[in-house]
C-alpha cells in the first residue's frame, strides 16, 4: 500500500538471505508541501467542491461515535501497513500543526508527544528519539479511511474526485469536528493534502517501475541478433 519510507528492506550483503522475493519493501519519501501551480483552476474547482460537500455534512452535526465505529479495527492485531500509515500520519500532524493556529483544532490533530501504547504506534515508538509526533486517534482514523478509498482508485485518471466521492459514500459520510468555526476549512485541507500527496507518491512509484521495465526491454533488444 504505502511505499513512502525507507524503513524496511533486506540487507545488501552479509550472511543473511532473502527468504521471500515477494516480501514488500517500504520506501517513504519526505512529506513536503506538494501543491504545485499547474492546472490551478481545475484544482481550485475540486477543492471548492470538496469544501461544499464537507459543509453539507458539517451542517448535519452528527456525533463522532457515528463516524468511527469502535469495532471497525482490532487494535490488538495490526499489520505493517497500519503501522506505516500511523508513522506517516505523524508527519501529517506536524505539517498541519504549523499551519493551524486554532487550539481546538490542534487538539483534534495531535496526540501524545512522548509515548503511545497503541499497537499501531509500534513503528513510531521504535523510530522515535523524542522528536516524532503522534497523531490524534481521530485524525488517524480519518487518514485510514481516506487511504482505503484512494487504494480503490489510484490507477484512475480522476483519482482525486473518485477518492473523495467514495470516502463520503462509505462509513465516513458523517463528520464531527470539535471546532465548528474551522471545521470545514480544516477537513478540506486534510483531505486535499493527503490525497494529492498520495497521488504524487504513487505516480512516482509507477513511473519508476515503468522505467525499470523499459530498461530491461532495451537491454534485451541489444542481445537480439538481427
mmCIF file of C-alpha atoms in Angstrom:
data_model
loop_
_atom_site.group_PDB
_atom_site.id
_atom_site.type_symbol
_atom_site.label_atom_id
_atom_site.label_comp_id
_atom_site.label_asym_id
_atom_site.label_seq_id
_atom_site.Cartn_x
_atom_site.Cartn_y
_atom_site.Cartn_z
ATOM 1 C CA UNK A 1 0.000 0.000 0.000
ATOM 2 C CA UNK A 2 2.297 2.716 1.258
ATOM 3 C CA UNK A 3 5.813 2.605 -0.103
ATOM 4 C CA UNK A 4 6.857 6.025 1.066
ATOM 5 C CA UNK A 5 9.675 5.493 3.528
ATOM 6 C CA UNK A 6 12.956 3.509 3.543
ATOM 7 C CA UNK A 7 12.491 1.677 6.805
ATOM 8 C CA UNK A 8 12.114 -1.990 5.923
ATOM 9 C CA UNK A 9 14.342 -3.621 3.327
ATOM 10 C CA UNK A 10 16.565 -6.727 3.120
ATOM 11 C CA UNK A 11 20.341 -6.387 3.642
ATOM 12 C CA UNK A 12 22.526 -5.978 0.567
ATOM 13 C CA UNK A 13 25.420 -8.007 1.997
ATOM 14 C CA UNK A 14 26.352 -10.293 4.879
ATOM 15 C CA UNK A 15 25.327 -13.799 5.840
ATOM 16 C CA UNK A 16 21.609 -13.013 5.606
ATOM 17 C CA UNK A 17 19.395 -14.127 2.767
ATOM 18 C CA UNK A 18 16.001 -13.056 1.471
ATOM 19 C CA UNK A 19 13.507 -15.773 2.355
ATOM 20 C CA UNK A 20 10.762 -14.455 0.114
ATOM 21 C CA UNK A 21 11.157 -12.401 -3.041
ATOM 22 C CA UNK A 22 7.589 -11.212 -2.646
ATOM 23 C CA UNK A 23 8.235 -9.556 0.703
ATOM 24 C CA UNK A 24 7.060 -5.940 0.272
ATOM 25 C CA UNK A 25 9.610 -3.172 0.524
ATOM 26 C CA UNK A 26 8.545 0.016 2.217
ATOM 27 C CA UNK A 27 10.036 3.253 0.982
ATOM 28 C CA UNK A 28 8.943 6.679 2.194
ATOM 29 C CA UNK A 29 9.823 9.972 0.538
ATOM 30 C CA UNK A 30 9.914 13.207 2.529
ATOM 31 C CA UNK A 31 6.485 14.638 3.135
ATOM 32 C CA UNK A 32 6.608 18.140 1.763
ATOM 33 C CA UNK A 33 4.107 20.659 0.522
ATOM 34 C CA UNK A 34 3.089 19.015 -2.729
ATOM 35 C CA UNK A 35 0.648 21.500 -4.185
ATOM 36 C CA UNK A 36 2.104 22.844 -7.423
ATOM 37 C CA UNK A 37 0.892 25.724 -9.534
ATOM 38 C CA UNK A 38 -0.023 23.653 -12.580
ATOM 39 C CA UNK A 39 -3.693 23.467 -13.535
ATOM 40 C CA UNK A 40 -4.573 25.669 -10.594
ATOM 41 C CA UNK A 41 -8.075 26.365 -11.914
ATOM 42 C CA UNK A 42 -9.036 22.701 -12.008
ATOM 43 C CA UNK A 43 -7.520 22.131 -8.576
ATOM 44 C CA UNK A 44 -9.464 25.025 -7.084
ATOM 45 C CA UNK A 45 -12.673 23.625 -8.550
ATOM 46 C CA UNK A 46 -12.062 20.237 -6.956
ATOM 47 C CA UNK A 47 -11.186 21.732 -3.582
ATOM 48 C CA UNK A 48 -14.227 24.006 -3.686
ATOM 49 C CA UNK A 49 -16.423 21.006 -4.493
ATOM 50 C CA UNK A 50 -14.868 19.171 -1.576
ATOM 51 C CA UNK A 51 -15.443 22.171 0.684
ATOM 52 C CA UNK A 52 -19.146 22.290 -0.231
ATOM 53 C CA UNK A 53 -19.523 18.560 0.352
ATOM 54 C CA UNK A 54 -17.898 18.817 3.758
ATOM 55 C CA UNK A 55 -20.033 21.812 4.629
ATOM 56 C CA UNK A 56 -23.190 19.813 3.929
ATOM 57 C CA UNK A 57 -22.084 17.111 6.368
ATOM 58 C CA UNK A 58 -20.970 19.677 8.911
ATOM 59 C CA UNK A 59 -24.430 21.225 8.879
ATOM 60 C CA UNK A 60 -25.964 17.922 9.969
ATOM 61 C CA UNK A 61 -23.851 17.982 13.136
ATOM 62 C CA UNK A 62 -23.723 14.261 13.889
ATOM 63 C CA UNK A 63 -21.713 12.683 16.672
ATOM 64 C CA UNK A 64 -18.197 11.376 16.272
ATOM 65 C CA UNK A 65 -19.315 7.956 17.557
ATOM 66 C CA UNK A 66 -21.391 7.628 14.406
ATOM 67 C CA UNK A 67 -18.321 8.253 12.305
ATOM 68 C CA UNK A 68 -15.777 5.906 13.815
ATOM 69 C CA UNK A 69 -17.141 2.530 14.858
ATOM 70 C CA UNK A 70 -15.089 1.070 17.677
ATOM 71 C CA UNK A 71 -15.479 -2.379 16.113
ATOM 72 C CA UNK A 72 -14.009 -1.367 12.769
ATOM 73 C CA UNK A 73 -10.456 -2.196 13.848
ATOM 74 C CA UNK A 74 -8.884 -4.758 16.093
ATOM 75 C CA UNK A 75 -6.085 -2.688 17.581
ATOM 76 C CA UNK A 76 -4.551 -5.735 19.229
ATOM 77 C CA UNK A 77 -3.677 -7.153 15.812
ATOM 78 C CA UNK A 78 -2.183 -4.611 13.449
ATOM 79 C CA UNK A 79 -0.278 -5.215 10.238
ATOM 80 C CA UNK A 80 2.751 -3.477 8.800
ATOM 81 C CA UNK A 81 0.655 -1.201 6.599
ATOM 82 C CA UNK A 82 -1.237 0.142 9.589
ATOM 83 C CA UNK A 83 1.989 0.851 11.474
ATOM 84 C CA UNK A 84 3.488 2.629 8.459
ATOM 85 C CA UNK A 85 0.325 4.671 7.949
ATOM 86 C CA UNK A 86 0.382 5.716 11.612
ATOM 87 C CA UNK A 87 4.056 6.678 11.216
ATOM 88 C CA UNK A 88 3.270 8.834 8.167
ATOM 89 C CA UNK A 89 0.261 10.319 9.919
ATOM 90 C CA UNK A 90 2.678 11.754 12.465
ATOM 91 C CA UNK A 91 4.355 13.799 9.730
ATOM 92 C CA UNK A 92 0.968 14.975 8.504
ATOM 93 C CA UNK A 93 0.177 16.007 12.068
ATOM 94 C CA UNK A 94 3.391 18.005 12.305
ATOM 95 C CA UNK A 95 2.679 19.717 8.976
ATOM 96 C CA UNK A 96 -0.791 20.890 9.993
ATOM 97 C CA UNK A 97 0.332 21.911 13.464
ATOM 98 C CA UNK A 98 2.494 24.510 11.706
ATOM 99 C CA UNK A 99 -0.396 25.781 9.596
ATOM 100 C CA UNK A 100 -3.272 25.699 12.093
ATOM 101 C CA UNK A 101 -3.459 28.333 14.819
ATOM 102 C CA UNK A 102 -6.737 27.276 16.409
ATOM 103 C CA UNK A 103 -6.041 25.494 19.715
ATOM 104 C CA UNK A 104 -9.212 23.412 19.484
ATOM 105 C CA UNK A 105 -8.319 22.142 16.001
ATOM 106 C CA UNK A 106 -4.778 21.394 17.129
ATOM 107 C CA UNK A 107 -6.073 19.172 19.928
ATOM 108 C CA UNK A 108 -8.085 17.210 17.361
ATOM 109 C CA UNK A 109 -4.948 16.629 15.284
ATOM 110 C CA UNK A 110 -2.054 15.976 17.645
ATOM 111 C CA UNK A 111 -1.915 13.154 20.165
ATOM 112 C CA UNK A 112 0.678 12.357 22.790
ATOM 113 C CA UNK A 113 4.158 13.816 22.429
ATOM 114 C CA UNK A 114 6.091 11.271 24.484
ATOM 115 C CA UNK A 115 4.995 7.662 24.057
ATOM 116 C CA UNK A 116 1.908 5.883 22.746
ATOM 117 C CA UNK A 117 0.843 2.402 23.827
ATOM 118 C CA UNK A 118 -1.486 1.828 20.864
ATOM 119 C CA UNK A 119 -0.446 -1.274 18.829
ATOM 120 C CA UNK A 120 -0.252 0.665 15.558
ATOM 121 C CA UNK A 121 2.287 3.051 17.090
ATOM 122 C CA UNK A 122 4.954 0.334 17.443
ATOM 123 C CA UNK A 123 6.973 1.569 14.458
ATOM 124 C CA UNK A 124 6.763 5.190 15.593
ATOM 125 C CA UNK A 125 7.914 4.231 19.085
ATOM 126 C CA UNK A 126 10.880 2.337 17.624
ATOM 127 C CA UNK A 127 11.894 5.173 15.301
ATOM 128 C CA UNK A 128 11.290 7.995 17.741
ATOM 129 C CA UNK A 129 14.028 9.550 19.829
ATOM 130 C CA UNK A 130 11.664 12.020 21.373
ATOM 131 C CA UNK A 131 11.209 14.145 18.254
ATOM 132 C CA UNK A 132 8.418 12.338 16.384
ATOM 133 C CA UNK A 133 4.819 13.487 16.640
ATOM 134 C CA UNK A 134 1.972 11.121 17.450
ATOM 135 C CA UNK A 135 -1.351 11.812 15.695
ATOM 136 C CA UNK A 136 -4.683 12.053 17.429
ATOM 137 C CA UNK A 137 -6.777 8.877 17.080
ATOM 138 C CA UNK A 138 -9.495 10.824 15.246
ATOM 139 C CA UNK A 139 -7.035 12.079 12.634
ATOM 140 C CA UNK A 140 -5.502 8.602 12.256
ATOM 141 C CA UNK A 141 -8.924 7.016 11.707
ATOM 142 C CA UNK A 142 -9.724 9.741 9.187
ATOM 143 C CA UNK A 143 -6.493 9.172 7.234
ATOM 144 C CA UNK A 144 -7.016 5.395 7.352
ATOM 145 C CA UNK A 145 -10.406 5.690 5.683
ATOM 146 C CA UNK A 146 -9.073 8.111 3.071
ATOM 147 C CA UNK A 147 -6.297 5.632 2.256
ATOM 148 C CA UNK A 148 -8.837 2.838 1.797
ATOM 149 C CA UNK A 149 -10.738 4.956 -0.700
ATOM 150 C CA UNK A 150 -7.579 6.031 -2.512
ATOM 151 C CA UNK A 151 -6.380 2.434 -2.899
ATOM 152 C CA UNK A 152 -9.527 1.672 -4.907
ATOM 153 C CA UNK A 153 -8.988 4.400 -7.493
ATOM 154 C CA UNK A 154 -5.249 5.089 -7.521
ATOM 155 C CA UNK A 155 -4.956 3.820 -11.117
ATOM 156 C CA UNK A 156 -7.735 6.051 -12.428
ATOM 157 C CA UNK A 157 -7.095 9.368 -14.168
ATOM 158 C CA UNK A 158 -9.672 11.098 -11.954
ATOM 159 C CA UNK A 159 -8.371 9.578 -8.731
ATOM 160 C CA UNK A 160 -8.938 12.716 -6.659
ATOM 161 C CA UNK A 161 -12.673 13.062 -7.256
ATOM 162 C CA UNK A 162 -13.294 9.314 -7.162
ATOM 163 C CA UNK A 163 -11.493 9.033 -3.834
ATOM 164 C CA UNK A 164 -13.444 11.917 -2.327
ATOM 165 C CA UNK A 165 -16.776 10.532 -3.565
ATOM 166 C CA UNK A 166 -16.025 7.055 -2.248
ATOM 167 C CA UNK A 167 -14.902 8.497 1.071
ATOM 168 C CA UNK A 168 -18.229 10.261 1.616
ATOM 169 C CA UNK A 169 -20.383 7.444 0.261
ATOM 170 C CA UNK A 170 -18.913 4.942 2.728
ATOM 171 C CA UNK A 171 -18.955 4.735 6.514
ATOM 172 C CA UNK A 172 -17.372 8.164 6.893
ATOM 173 C CA UNK A 173 -20.226 10.163 5.458
ATOM 174 C CA UNK A 174 -20.813 11.954 8.755
ATOM 175 C CA UNK A 175 -18.134 14.064 10.390
ATOM 176 C CA UNK A 176 -17.903 15.696 13.789
ATOM 177 C CA UNK A 177 -15.134 18.213 14.429
ATOM 178 C CA UNK A 178 -14.623 19.892 17.821
ATOM 179 C CA UNK A 179 -14.203 23.354 16.296
ATOM 180 C CA UNK A 180 -17.329 24.396 14.415
ATOM 181 C CA UNK A 181 -15.711 27.621 13.211
ATOM 182 C CA UNK A 182 -12.811 25.981 11.327
ATOM 183 C CA UNK A 183 -14.332 22.549 10.750
ATOM 184 C CA UNK A 184 -14.953 22.849 7.025
ATOM 185 C CA UNK A 185 -11.636 24.510 6.156
ATOM 186 C CA UNK A 186 -9.550 22.128 8.275
ATOM 187 C CA UNK A 187 -11.134 18.939 6.936
ATOM 188 C CA UNK A 188 -10.884 20.238 3.376
ATOM 189 C CA UNK A 189 -7.176 20.916 3.852
ATOM 190 C CA UNK A 190 -6.511 17.476 5.357
ATOM 191 C CA UNK A 191 -8.382 15.622 2.615
ATOM 192 C CA UNK A 192 -6.884 17.551 -0.289
ATOM 193 C CA UNK A 193 -3.370 17.455 1.193
ATOM 194 C CA UNK A 194 -3.314 13.711 1.820
ATOM 195 C CA UNK A 195 -4.962 12.660 -1.445
ATOM 196 C CA UNK A 196 -2.699 14.901 -3.519
ATOM 197 C CA UNK A 197 0.370 13.678 -1.643
ATOM 198 C CA UNK A 198 -0.609 10.050 -2.284
ATOM 199 C CA UNK A 199 -1.303 10.748 -5.960
ATOM 200 C CA UNK A 200 2.134 12.263 -6.401
ATOM 201 C CA UNK A 201 3.882 9.489 -4.472
ATOM 202 C CA UNK A 202 2.004 6.738 -6.316
ATOM 203 C CA UNK A 203 2.797 8.309 -9.685
ATOM 204 C CA UNK A 204 6.492 8.383 -8.810
ATOM 205 C CA UNK A 205 6.414 4.671 -7.976
ATOM 206 C CA UNK A 206 4.583 3.792 -11.202
ATOM 207 C CA UNK A 207 6.998 5.848 -13.309
ATOM 208 C CA UNK A 208 9.952 4.229 -11.581
ATOM 209 C CA UNK A 209 8.598 0.750 -12.294
ATOM 210 C CA UNK A 210 7.928 1.637 -15.930
ATOM 211 C CA UNK A 211 11.482 2.935 -16.278
ATOM 212 C CA UNK A 212 12.836 -0.369 -14.939
ATOM 213 C CA UNK A 213 10.732 -2.359 -17.404
ATOM 214 C CA UNK A 214 11.844 -0.172 -20.306
ATOM 215 C CA UNK A 215 15.476 -0.549 -19.264
ATOM 216 C CA UNK A 216 15.138 -4.345 -19.281
ATOM 217 C CA UNK A 217 13.486 -4.289 -22.700
ATOM 218 C CA UNK A 218 16.236 -2.075 -24.057
ATOM 219 C CA UNK A 219 18.870 -4.402 -22.645
ATOM 220 C CA UNK A 220 17.170 -7.450 -24.154
ATOM 221 C CA UNK A 221 16.866 -5.764 -27.542
ATOM 222 C CA UNK A 222 20.645 -5.339 -27.659
ATOM 223 C CA UNK A 223 21.087 -9.083 -27.181
ATOM 224 C CA UNK A 224 18.925 -9.935 -30.181
ATOM 225 C CA UNK A 225 20.993 -10.540 -33.303
ATOM 226 C CA UNK A 226 19.291 -9.012 -36.316
#
